[in-house]
CSV table of C-alpha atoms in Angstrom, one decimal:
chain,number,residue,atom,x,y,z
A,1,MET,CA,95.7,69.6,84.4
A,2,SER,CA,95.0,70.6,81.0
A,3,GLU,CA,95.6,73.6,79.1
A,4,ASN,CA,92.9,75.2,79.8
A,5,GLN,CA,92.3,74.7,82.9
A,6,HIS,CA,96.7,75.7,83.3
A,7,ALA,CA,95.2,78.9,81.8
A,8,ALA,CA,92.7,79.7,83.9
A,9,SER,CA,94.3,78.9,86.8
A,10,SER,CA,97.3,81.5,86.4
A,11,ALA,CA,94.8,84.1,84.6
A,12,LYS,CA,93.1,83.7,88.9
A,13,ALA,CA,96.7,83.8,90.5
A,14,GLU,CA,97.1,87.1,88.4
A,15,LEU,CA,94.4,88.7,89.1
A,16,ARG,CA,94.4,87.7,93.0
A,17,ARG,CA,97.5,89.7,92.8
A,18,GLU,CA,96.3,93.2,90.9
A,19,LEU,CA,92.9,92.5,93.7
A,20,LEU,CA,95.2,92.0,96.8
A,21,ALA,CA,97.3,94.8,96.0
A,22,ALA,CA,94.8,96.7,96.1
A,23,ARG,CA,93.1,95.9,99.1
A,24,ARG,CA,96.5,96.5,101.0
A,25,ALA,CA,96.5,100.1,99.6
A,26,LEU,CA,93.2,100.9,101.5
A,27,SER,CA,93.6,103.0,104.3
A,28,PRO,CA,91.9,102.3,107.8
A,29,ASP,CA,89.5,104.7,107.7
A,30,ALA,CA,88.2,103.8,104.4
A,31,CYS,CA,88.1,100.0,105.6
A,32,ARG,CA,85.9,100.9,108.5
A,33,THR,CA,83.9,103.2,106.1
A,34,ALA,CA,83.2,100.4,103.7
A,35,ALA,CA,82.4,97.6,106.5
A,36,THR,CA,79.7,99.8,108.3
A,37,ALA,CA,77.6,100.4,104.9
A,38,LEU,CA,78.3,96.5,103.9
A,39,ALA,CA,76.5,95.7,106.7
A,40,ALA,CA,73.5,98.0,106.3
A,41,ARG,CA,73.4,96.9,102.7
A,42,ALA,CA,74.0,93.1,103.0
A,43,VAL,CA,71.1,92.8,105.8
A,44,GLU,CA,68.6,94.4,103.1
A,45,LEU,CA,69.3,90.7,101.0
A,46,PRO,CA,66.1,89.1,101.5
A,47,GLU,CA,68.3,85.7,101.5
A,48,LEU,CA,69.4,87.0,104.8
A,49,ALA,CA,66.7,88.6,106.1
A,50,GLY,CA,64.8,85.4,106.0
A,51,ALA,CA,67.8,83.1,107.4
A,52,ARG,CA,67.6,81.5,110.6
A,53,THR,CA,70.8,80.0,110.4
A,54,VAL,CA,74.0,82.3,109.2
A,55,ALA,CA,77.6,80.4,108.5
A,56,ALA,CA,79.5,83.7,108.0
A,57,TYR,CA,83.6,84.5,108.9
A,58,VAL,CA,85.5,87.2,110.7
A,59,SER,CA,87.0,89.6,108.2
A,60,VAL,CA,91.4,89.8,108.5
A,61,GLY,CA,93.3,92.7,107.3
A,62,THR,CA,91.7,95.1,104.7
A,63,GLU,CA,89.2,92.4,103.7
A,64,PRO,CA,85.5,94.0,103.4
A,65,GLY,CA,84.9,94.1,107.2
A,66,THR,CA,82.4,91.7,109.0
A,67,ARG,CA,82.1,92.5,112.2
A,68,ALA,CA,79.5,95.5,112.3
A,69,LEU,CA,77.6,92.8,110.2
A,70,LEU,CA,78.0,89.9,112.5
A,71,ASP,CA,76.6,91.5,115.2
A,72,VAL,CA,73.5,93.0,113.1
A,73,LEU,CA,72.8,89.6,112.3
A,74,ARG,CA,72.8,88.7,115.8
A,75,ALA,CA,70.7,91.3,117.1
A,76,ALA,CA,68.0,90.3,114.7
A,77,GLY,CA,68.0,86.7,116.4
A,78,LYS,CA,69.9,84.6,113.8
A,79,ARG,CA,72.0,82.0,115.0
A,80,VAL,CA,75.5,82.8,113.6
A,81,LEU,CA,78.3,80.3,112.9
A,82,LEU,CA,81.9,81.2,112.4
A,83,PRO,CA,84.8,78.6,110.8
A,84,LEU,CA,87.3,77.2,112.8
A,85,LEU,CA,90.6,76.7,110.5
A,86,LEU,CA,91.7,73.5,110.7
A,87,PRO,CA,95.1,71.8,110.4
A,88,ASP,CA,94.3,70.5,106.7
A,89,ASN,CA,92.5,73.7,105.4
A,90,ASP,CA,89.3,72.4,106.3
A,91,LEU,CA,86.6,74.6,108.4
A,92,ASP,CA,85.4,73.5,111.5
A,93,TRP,CA,82.1,75.7,113.2
A,94,ALA,CA,81.4,77.3,116.3
A,95,VAL,CA,78.3,79.7,117.5
A,96,TYR,CA,78.8,83.4,117.6
A,97,GLU,CA,78.2,84.9,121.1
A,98,GLY,CA,79.3,88.5,120.7
A,99,PRO,CA,82.5,90.3,120.2
A,100,ALA,CA,84.0,88.7,123.7
A,101,SER,CA,83.4,85.2,122.6
A,102,LEU,CA,86.6,85.6,119.8
A,103,ALA,CA,89.9,84.9,120.2
A,104,GLU,CA,92.9,85.4,118.1
A,105,THR,CA,94.2,82.5,117.0
A,106,ALA,CA,98.0,81.9,115.2
A,107,HIS,CA,97.8,79.5,112.6
A,108,PRO,CA,101.4,78.1,111.1
A,109,GLY,CA,101.9,80.2,107.6
A,110,LYS,CA,98.7,81.8,107.8
A,111,MET,CA,97.6,85.4,109.1
A,112,ARG,CA,96.2,85.4,112.6
A,113,LEU,CA,92.6,85.1,112.9
A,114,LEU,CA,89.8,86.0,115.2
A,115,GLU,CA,88.0,82.5,116.0
A,116,PRO,CA,85.1,81.4,118.1
A,117,THR,CA,85.8,80.3,121.7
A,118,GLY,CA,82.5,78.4,122.1
A,119,PRO,CA,82.5,74.2,121.2
A,120,ALA,CA,83.3,73.0,117.9
A,121,LEU,CA,80.1,72.0,116.1
A,122,GLY,CA,82.1,69.8,113.2
A,123,PRO,CA,82.6,70.7,109.7
A,124,ASP,CA,79.1,69.5,108.8
A,125,ALA,CA,77.5,72.0,111.3
A,126,VAL,CA,77.2,74.4,107.7
A,127,THR,CA,74.9,72.1,106.4
A,128,ALA,CA,72.2,73.5,108.0
A,129,ALA,CA,72.9,77.1,107.6
A,130,ASP,CA,69.9,78.8,105.6
A,131,ALA,CA,72.7,81.4,103.7
A,132,VAL,CA,76.5,81.2,103.7
A,133,LEU,CA,78.5,84.6,103.4
A,134,LEU,CA,81.8,83.3,101.4
A,135,PRO,CA,84.9,85.5,101.4
A,136,GLY,CA,86.5,86.5,98.1
A,137,LEU,CA,88.1,88.9,95.9
A,138,ALA,CA,86.0,88.9,93.0
A,139,VAL,CA,82.4,88.4,91.7
A,140,ASP,CA,81.9,88.6,87.9
A,141,ALA,CA,78.3,89.5,86.1
A,142,ARG,CA,77.7,85.3,86.1
A,143,GLY,CA,78.1,85.2,89.8
A,144,LEU,CA,81.2,83.0,89.8
A,145,ARG,CA,83.3,84.1,92.5
A,146,LEU,CA,87.3,84.2,92.9
A,147,GLY,CA,88.7,83.0,96.4
A,148,ARG,CA,91.9,83.7,97.8
A,149,GLY,CA,93.0,80.1,96.6
A,150,GLY,CA,93.6,78.3,99.9
A,151,GLY,CA,90.9,75.8,99.0
A,152,SER,CA,89.2,76.0,102.6
A,153,TYR,CA,85.9,77.4,101.0
A,154,ASP,CA,85.5,75.0,98.1
A,155,ARG,CA,85.6,72.1,100.6
A,156,VAL,CA,82.7,74.0,102.2
A,157,LEU,CA,80.6,74.1,98.9
A,158,GLU,CA,81.6,70.7,98.0
A,159,ARG,CA,80.4,69.7,101.6
A,160,LEU,CA,76.8,71.4,100.9
A,161,GLU,CA,76.5,69.9,97.6
A,162,ARG,CA,77.5,66.0,99.1
A,163,ALA,CA,74.6,67.1,101.5
A,164,GLY,CA,72.2,67.9,99.2
A,165,ALA,CA,71.7,71.5,101.3
A,166,HIS,CA,71.4,74.4,99.2
A,167,PRO,CA,71.9,77.6,101.3
A,168,ALA,CA,72.0,81.0,99.8
A,169,LEU,CA,75.5,81.8,98.7
A,170,VAL,CA,76.4,85.3,99.2
A,171,VAL,CA,79.7,86.9,98.8
A,172,LEU,CA,81.3,90.3,100.5
A,173,LEU,CA,83.3,92.6,98.1
A,174,TYR,CA,84.5,96.0,97.5
A,175,ASP,CA,82.4,97.8,94.7
A,176,ASP,CA,85.4,97.8,92.6
A,177,GLU,CA,85.5,93.7,93.0
A,178,VAL,CA,82.7,93.4,90.9
A,179,VAL,CA,84.3,92.8,87.6
A,180,ALA,CA,83.2,91.7,83.9
A,181,ARG,CA,84.9,88.1,83.9
A,182,VAL,CA,86.7,85.9,86.2
A,183,PRO,CA,88.7,82.6,84.9
A,184,GLU,CA,86.4,79.8,85.7
A,185,GLU,CA,87.6,76.4,86.5
A,186,PRO,CA,85.2,73.3,86.9
A,187,HIS,CA,85.3,73.1,90.8
A,188,ASP,CA,83.7,76.7,90.3
A,189,HIS,CA,80.0,77.4,92.3
A,190,PRO,CA,78.3,80.4,90.7
A,191,VAL,CA,76.7,82.4,94.5
A,192,GLN,CA,73.4,84.1,94.4
A,193,ALA,CA,74.2,87.8,95.2
A,194,VAL,CA,77.2,90.0,96.4
A,195,ALA,CA,77.1,92.4,98.8
A,196,THR,CA,78.9,95.5,98.4
A,197,PRO,CA,79.2,98.9,100.3
A,198,SER,CA,77.1,100.9,97.8
A,199,GLY,CA,74.6,98.0,97.3
A,200,VAL,CA,73.3,94.2,96.6
A,201,ARG,CA,73.3,92.8,93.1
A,202,ARG,CA,71.7,89.4,92.6
A,203,PHE,CA,72.4,86.3,90.0
A,204,SER,CA,70.2,84.3,88.7
A,205,SER,CA,70.8,80.5,89.0
């Protein structure tokens, strides 16, 4: 790792700590209110309105809530794919069939996750998505996203690139997580849009 890459990695780790601390301080009521608003804002995005298949995720803890959004997308007739975490931190995918189709899964060293119980479609299923919703901690004015550092979605983005797939990439955040600048590393991919409880912002390619 070069000196510049090491500096960027360290800066990312510090920013992650700050943002995660802010999320942990949120009340349950604040999280619920934000989730309802986020669902309403996200569906305003043409990238989601025009998508037939959306790869999404089930929020955990104080992440910006996605449960309401999943149901809005499904009610709109969209095929919604949700991830299944594999032992090596890669992601498999299964179709979301409503709240009753989710089950809590314990992964060693991870938070307990809600995952779909339908048939696993394989890690490459994401390449059929027209839009991919990405978890994150921040995005900057260039559309660069700061993830949690686990690497699962870096693999998803690499898989999309290898397949020549170009779905719209949308990150879901709280309002104050749109920041001036995110530390950049060579593997980082810009997103096309961010949805927050107060609105949406799109970035030029």
